Short mmCIF file of C-alpha atoms in Angstrom, two decimals:
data_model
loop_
_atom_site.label_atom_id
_atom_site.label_comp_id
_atom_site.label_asym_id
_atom_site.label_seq_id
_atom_site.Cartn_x
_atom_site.Cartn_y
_atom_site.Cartn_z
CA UNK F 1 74.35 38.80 -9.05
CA UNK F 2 72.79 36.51 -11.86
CA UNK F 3 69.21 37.36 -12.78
CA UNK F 4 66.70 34.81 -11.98
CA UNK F 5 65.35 32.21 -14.50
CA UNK F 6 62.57 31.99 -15.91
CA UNK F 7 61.13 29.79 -13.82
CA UNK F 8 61.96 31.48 -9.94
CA UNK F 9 59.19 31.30 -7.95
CA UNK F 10 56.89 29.32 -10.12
CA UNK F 11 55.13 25.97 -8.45
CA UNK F 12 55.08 22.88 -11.11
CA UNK F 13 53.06 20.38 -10.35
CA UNK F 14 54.29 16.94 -10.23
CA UNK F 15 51.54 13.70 -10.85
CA UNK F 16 53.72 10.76 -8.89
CA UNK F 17 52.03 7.89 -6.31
CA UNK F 18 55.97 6.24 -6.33
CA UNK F 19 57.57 8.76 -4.43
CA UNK F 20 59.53 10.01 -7.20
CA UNK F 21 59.60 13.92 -5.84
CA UNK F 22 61.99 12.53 -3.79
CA UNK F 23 64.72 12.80 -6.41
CA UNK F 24 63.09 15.32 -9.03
CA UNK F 25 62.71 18.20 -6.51
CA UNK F 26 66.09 18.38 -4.85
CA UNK F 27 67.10 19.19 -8.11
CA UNK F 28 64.93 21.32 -9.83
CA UNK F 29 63.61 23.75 -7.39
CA UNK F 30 67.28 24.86 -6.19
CA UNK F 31 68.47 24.68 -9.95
CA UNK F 32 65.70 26.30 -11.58
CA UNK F 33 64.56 28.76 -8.34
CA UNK F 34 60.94 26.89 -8.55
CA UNK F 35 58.44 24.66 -5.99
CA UNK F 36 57.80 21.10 -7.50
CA UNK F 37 54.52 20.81 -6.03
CA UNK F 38 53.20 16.76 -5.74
CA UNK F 39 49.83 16.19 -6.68
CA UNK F 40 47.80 13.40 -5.93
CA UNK F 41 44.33 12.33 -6.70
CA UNK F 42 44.83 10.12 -9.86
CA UNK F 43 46.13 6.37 -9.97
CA UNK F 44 49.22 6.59 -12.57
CA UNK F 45 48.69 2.75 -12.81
CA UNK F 46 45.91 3.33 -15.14
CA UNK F 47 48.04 4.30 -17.43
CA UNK F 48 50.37 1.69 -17.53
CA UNK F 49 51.61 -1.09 -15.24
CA UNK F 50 55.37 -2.60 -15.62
CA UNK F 51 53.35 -6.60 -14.22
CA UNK F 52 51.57 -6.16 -17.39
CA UNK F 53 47.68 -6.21 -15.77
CA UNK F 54 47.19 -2.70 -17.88
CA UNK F 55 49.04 -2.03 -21.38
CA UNK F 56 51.07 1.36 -21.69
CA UNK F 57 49.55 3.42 -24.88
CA UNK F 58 51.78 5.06 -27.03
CA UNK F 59 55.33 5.92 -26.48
CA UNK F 60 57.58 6.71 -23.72
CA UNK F 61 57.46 10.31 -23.90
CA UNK F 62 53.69 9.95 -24.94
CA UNK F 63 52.72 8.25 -21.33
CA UNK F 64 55.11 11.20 -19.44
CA UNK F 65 53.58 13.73 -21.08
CA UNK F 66 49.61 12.34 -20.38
CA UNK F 67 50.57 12.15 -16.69
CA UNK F 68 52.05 15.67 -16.78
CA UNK F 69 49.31 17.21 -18.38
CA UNK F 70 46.80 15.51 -15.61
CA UNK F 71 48.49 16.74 -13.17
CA UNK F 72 48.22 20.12 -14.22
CA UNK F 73 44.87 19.50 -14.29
CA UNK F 74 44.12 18.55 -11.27
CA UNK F 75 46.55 21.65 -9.87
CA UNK F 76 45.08 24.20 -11.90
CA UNK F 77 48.50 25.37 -12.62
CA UNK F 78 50.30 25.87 -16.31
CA UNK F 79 53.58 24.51 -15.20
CA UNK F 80 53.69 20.41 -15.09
CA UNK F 81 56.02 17.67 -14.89
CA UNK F 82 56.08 13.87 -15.07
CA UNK F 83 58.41 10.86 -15.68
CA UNK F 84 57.98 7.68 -17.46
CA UNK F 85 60.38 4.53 -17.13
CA UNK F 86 60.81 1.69 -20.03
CA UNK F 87 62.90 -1.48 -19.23
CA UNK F 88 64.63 -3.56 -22.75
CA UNK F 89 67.30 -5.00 -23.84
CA UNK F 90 71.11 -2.66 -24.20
CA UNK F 91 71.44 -0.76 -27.39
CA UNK F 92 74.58 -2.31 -27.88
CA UNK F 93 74.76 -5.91 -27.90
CA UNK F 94 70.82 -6.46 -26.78
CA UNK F 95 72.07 -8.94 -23.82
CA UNK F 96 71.40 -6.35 -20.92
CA UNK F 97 68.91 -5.59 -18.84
CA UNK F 98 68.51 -1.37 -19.90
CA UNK F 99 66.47 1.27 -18.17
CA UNK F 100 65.39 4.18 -20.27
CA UNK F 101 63.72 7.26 -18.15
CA UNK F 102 61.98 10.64 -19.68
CA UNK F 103 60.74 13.32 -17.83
CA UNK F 104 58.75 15.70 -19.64
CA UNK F 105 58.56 19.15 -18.35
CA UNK F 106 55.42 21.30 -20.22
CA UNK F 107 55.20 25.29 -19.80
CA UNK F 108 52.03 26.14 -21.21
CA UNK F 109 52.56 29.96 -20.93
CA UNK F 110 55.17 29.71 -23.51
CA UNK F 111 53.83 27.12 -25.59
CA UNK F 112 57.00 24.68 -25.09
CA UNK F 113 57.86 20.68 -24.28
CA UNK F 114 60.98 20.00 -22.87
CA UNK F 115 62.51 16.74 -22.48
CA UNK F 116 64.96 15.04 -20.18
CA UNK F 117 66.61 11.79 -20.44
CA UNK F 118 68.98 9.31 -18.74
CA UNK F 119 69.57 5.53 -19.30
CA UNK F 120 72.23 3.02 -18.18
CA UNK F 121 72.12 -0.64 -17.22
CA UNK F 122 69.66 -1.65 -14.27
CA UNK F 123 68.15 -5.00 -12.53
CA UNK F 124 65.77 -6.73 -14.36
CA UNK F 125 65.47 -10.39 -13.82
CA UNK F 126 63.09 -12.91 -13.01
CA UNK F 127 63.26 -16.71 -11.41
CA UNK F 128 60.95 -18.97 -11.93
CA UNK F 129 61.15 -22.35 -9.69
CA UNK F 130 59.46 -24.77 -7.08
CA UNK F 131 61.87 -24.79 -4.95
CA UNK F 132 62.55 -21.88 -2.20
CA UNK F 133 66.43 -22.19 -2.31
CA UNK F 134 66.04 -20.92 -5.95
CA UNK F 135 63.80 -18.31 -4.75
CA UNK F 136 66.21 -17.38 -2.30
CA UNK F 137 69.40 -16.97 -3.85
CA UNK F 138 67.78 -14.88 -6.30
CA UNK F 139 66.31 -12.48 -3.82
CA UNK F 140 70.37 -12.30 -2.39
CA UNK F 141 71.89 -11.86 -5.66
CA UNK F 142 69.80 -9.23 -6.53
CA UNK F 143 69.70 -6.81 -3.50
CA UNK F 144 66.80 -7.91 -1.70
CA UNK F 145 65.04 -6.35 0.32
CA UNK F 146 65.80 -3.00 -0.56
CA UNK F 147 65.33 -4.04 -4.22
CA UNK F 148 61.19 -5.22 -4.20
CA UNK F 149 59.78 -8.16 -5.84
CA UNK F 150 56.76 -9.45 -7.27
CA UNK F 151 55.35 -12.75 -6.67
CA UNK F 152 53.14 -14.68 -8.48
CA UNK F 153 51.99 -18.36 -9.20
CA UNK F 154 52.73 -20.13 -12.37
CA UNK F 155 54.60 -17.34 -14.72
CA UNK F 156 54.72 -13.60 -15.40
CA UNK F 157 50.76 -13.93 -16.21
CA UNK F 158 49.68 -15.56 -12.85
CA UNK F 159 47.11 -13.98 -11.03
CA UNK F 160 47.23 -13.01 -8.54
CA UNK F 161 50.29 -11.14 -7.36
CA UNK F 162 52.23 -9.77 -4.72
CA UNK F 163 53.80 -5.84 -5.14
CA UNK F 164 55.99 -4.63 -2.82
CA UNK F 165 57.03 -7.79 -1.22
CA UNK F 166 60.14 -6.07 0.82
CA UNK F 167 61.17 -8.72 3.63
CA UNK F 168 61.89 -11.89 3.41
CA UNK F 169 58.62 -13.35 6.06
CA UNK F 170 56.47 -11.99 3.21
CA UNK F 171 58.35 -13.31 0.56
CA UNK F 172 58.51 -16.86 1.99
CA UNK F 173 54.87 -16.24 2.50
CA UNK F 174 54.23 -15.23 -0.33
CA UNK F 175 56.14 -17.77 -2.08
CA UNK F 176 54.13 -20.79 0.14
CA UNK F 177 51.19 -19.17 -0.69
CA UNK F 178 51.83 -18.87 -4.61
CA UNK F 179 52.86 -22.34 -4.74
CA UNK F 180 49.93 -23.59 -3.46
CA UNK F 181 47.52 -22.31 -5.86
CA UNK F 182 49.48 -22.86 -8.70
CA UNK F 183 48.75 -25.35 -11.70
CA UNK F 184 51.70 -25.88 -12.61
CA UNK F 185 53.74 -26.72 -9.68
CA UNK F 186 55.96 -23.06 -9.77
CA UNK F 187 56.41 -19.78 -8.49
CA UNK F 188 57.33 -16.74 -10.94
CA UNK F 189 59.11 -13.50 -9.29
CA UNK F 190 60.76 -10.78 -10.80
CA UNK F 191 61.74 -7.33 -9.93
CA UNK F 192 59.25 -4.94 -8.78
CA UNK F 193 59.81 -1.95 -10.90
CA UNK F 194 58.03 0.62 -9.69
CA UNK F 195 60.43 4.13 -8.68
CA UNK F 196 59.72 3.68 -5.14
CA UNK F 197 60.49 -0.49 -5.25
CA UNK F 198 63.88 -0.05 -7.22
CA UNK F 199 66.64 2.02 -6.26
CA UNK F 200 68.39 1.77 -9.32
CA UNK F 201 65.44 3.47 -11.25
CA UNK F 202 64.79 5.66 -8.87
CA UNK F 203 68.36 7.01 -8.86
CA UNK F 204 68.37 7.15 -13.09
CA UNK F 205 65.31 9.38 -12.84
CA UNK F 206 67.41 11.81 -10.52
CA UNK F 207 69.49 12.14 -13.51
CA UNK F 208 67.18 12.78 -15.59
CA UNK F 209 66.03 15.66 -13.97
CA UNK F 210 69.57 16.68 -14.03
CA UNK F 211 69.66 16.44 -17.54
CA UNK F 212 66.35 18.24 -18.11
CA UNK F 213 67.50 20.69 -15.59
CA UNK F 214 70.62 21.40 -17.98
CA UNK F 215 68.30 21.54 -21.11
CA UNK F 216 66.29 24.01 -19.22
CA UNK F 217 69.23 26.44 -18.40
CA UNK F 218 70.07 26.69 -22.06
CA UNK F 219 68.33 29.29 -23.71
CA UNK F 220 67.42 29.89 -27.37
CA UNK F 221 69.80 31.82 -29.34
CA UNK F 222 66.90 32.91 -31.74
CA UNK F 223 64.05 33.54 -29.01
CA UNK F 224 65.02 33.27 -25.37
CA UNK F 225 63.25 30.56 -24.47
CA UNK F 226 64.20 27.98 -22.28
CA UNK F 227 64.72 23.90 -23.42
CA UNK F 228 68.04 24.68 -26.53
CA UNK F 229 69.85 21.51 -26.46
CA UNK F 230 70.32 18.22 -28.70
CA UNK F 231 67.46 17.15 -30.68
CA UNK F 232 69.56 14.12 -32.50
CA UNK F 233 72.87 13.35 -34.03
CA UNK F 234 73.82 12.96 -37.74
CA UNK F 235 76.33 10.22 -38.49
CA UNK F 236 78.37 10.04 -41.46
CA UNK F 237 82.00 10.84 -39.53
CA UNK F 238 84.68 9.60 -41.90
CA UNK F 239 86.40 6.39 -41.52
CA UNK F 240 90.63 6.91 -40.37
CA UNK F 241 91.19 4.07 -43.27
CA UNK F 242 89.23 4.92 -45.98
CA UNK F 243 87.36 8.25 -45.15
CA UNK F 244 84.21 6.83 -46.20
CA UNK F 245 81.13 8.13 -43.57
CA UNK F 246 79.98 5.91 -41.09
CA UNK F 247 77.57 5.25 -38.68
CA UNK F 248 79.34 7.04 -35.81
CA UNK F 249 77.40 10.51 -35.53
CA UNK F 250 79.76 13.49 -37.21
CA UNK F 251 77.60 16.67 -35.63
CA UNK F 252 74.99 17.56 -33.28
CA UNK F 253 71.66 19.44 -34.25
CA UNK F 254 70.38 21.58 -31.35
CA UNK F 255 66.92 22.95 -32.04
CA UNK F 256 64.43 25.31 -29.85
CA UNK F 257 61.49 23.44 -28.44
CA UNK F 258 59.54 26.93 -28.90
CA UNK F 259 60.50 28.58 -32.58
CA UNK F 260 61.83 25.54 -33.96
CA UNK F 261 65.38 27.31 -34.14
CA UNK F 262 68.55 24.97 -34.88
CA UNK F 263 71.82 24.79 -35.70
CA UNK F 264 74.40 22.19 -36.61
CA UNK F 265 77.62 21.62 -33.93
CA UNK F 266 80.41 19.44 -35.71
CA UNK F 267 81.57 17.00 -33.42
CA UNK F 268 85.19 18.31 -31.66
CA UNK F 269 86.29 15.37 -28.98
CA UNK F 270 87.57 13.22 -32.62
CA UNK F 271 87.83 14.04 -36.24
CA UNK F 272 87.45 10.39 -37.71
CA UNK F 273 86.19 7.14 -36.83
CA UNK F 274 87.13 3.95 -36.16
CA UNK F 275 87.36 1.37 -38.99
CA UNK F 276 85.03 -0.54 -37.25
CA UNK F 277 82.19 1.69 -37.59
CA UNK F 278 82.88 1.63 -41.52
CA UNK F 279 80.59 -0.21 -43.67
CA UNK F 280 83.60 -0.49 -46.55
CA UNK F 281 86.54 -1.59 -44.14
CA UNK F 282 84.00 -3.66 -41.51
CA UNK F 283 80.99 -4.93 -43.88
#
């Protein structure tokens, strides 16, 4: 029989008002033997709203780990857990939509931060038009109604706006409505990105609780503690032409979230890289 985590029978308290429990706990509490335990009480908008009405401060991880630590707050309990969603352009040719999700799991009992991640490609588009046929098509070609809009007149700065709009009465409604008291003559909507409006997010932050699940399993070699796991890559693989380093990453560096303990894992799936990744053979 395998000995119970660390974590078995512990309740972590989860700050979420998008229903995002929904995909965090079916995978943590079975995986890790714990109770994510929802807590409620504080509007997450404040700190940050994807329709731009309040500014996110500081990073990412920064904005996860606020709403983590109020939840465990307002739960009383040293355990917490929140996520935090970005939307950009693709790391690889910047022409992509790109959804970038973090949840950052805190364990104040052993002093430790432990962070999960997934990204991929994910809806993000806008149409901006008089004309309700535009409006329309857009809403079909991008999954509507299960994938939520926002409406608003004039651009992506009109107020006011409509969250949530998820059938197509309200968005015609809305649409009539944010025509008419525009100045300009148009009608700006976009994706609602909120976890609960967007099944594509909402399914990326499922994996990254699997990935912080996995990054919880693996335990210090040094200390014990929980959260061992890839803090960053170091490129400089040689180039099959020239053996010159590149920018294709050459090792892994794990490191301990609690005693700082790390080590360096050469890369094993390929011993060189490809020309193109060589700043002598592809300047």
């Amino acid at each position: 029989m395998s000995r119970p985590g660390p974590y078995a029978g512990q309740r972590v308290a989860l700050l979420t008002q998008h229903g995002k429990e929904r995909v965090i706990a079916p995978v943590l509490d079975p995986g890790l033997g714990c109770t994510v335990q929802l807590v409620s009480g504080f509007d997450t908008d404040l700190l940050g709203t994807f329709t731009r009405e309040i500014p996110r401060e500081g990073t990412q991880v920064e904005a996860a780990r606020r709403k983590a630590r109020q939840g465990m707050a307002l739960s009383g309990l040293p355990l917490g857990l929140a996520s935090e969603g970005s939307f950009g352009p693709d790391p690889f040719t910047g022409m992509f939509p790109w959804n970038v999700e973090v949840l950052v799991w805190i364990d104040d009992a052993q002093g430790l931060e432990v962070v999960g991640v997934a990204q991929g490609p994910a809806r993000n588009g806008h149409v901006h038009s008089n004309a309700w046929a535009d409006i329309e098509a857009f809403a079909q070609r991008e999954g509507f109604p299960r994938q939520q809009l926002v409406i608003r007149p004039d651009d992506e700065d009109g107020p006011p706006l409509h969250k949530g709009v998820a059938d197509w009465a309200l968005l015609r409604r809305g649409f009539d409505e944010a025509l008419a008291q525009s100045r300009q003559g148009r009608v700006f909507v976009e994706h609602d990105l909120r976890a609960f409006a967007h099944p594509e997010r909402m399914a990326r932050i499922g994996q990254a609780a699997q990935d912080l699940l996995q990054r919880l399993r693996s335990v210090c070699p040094a200390c014990g503690a929980p959260g061992f796991g890839v803090s960053h890559r170091e490129p400089g693989l040689p180039c099959a032409d020239c053996g010159s380093p590149t920018s294709s990453y050459r090792s892994e560096v794990w490191r301990c979230p609690c005693c700082a303990h790390q080590t360096d894992r050469p890369r094993t799936d390929r011993l060189t890289a490809e020309p193109a990744h060589c700043g002598q053979c592809n300047p």
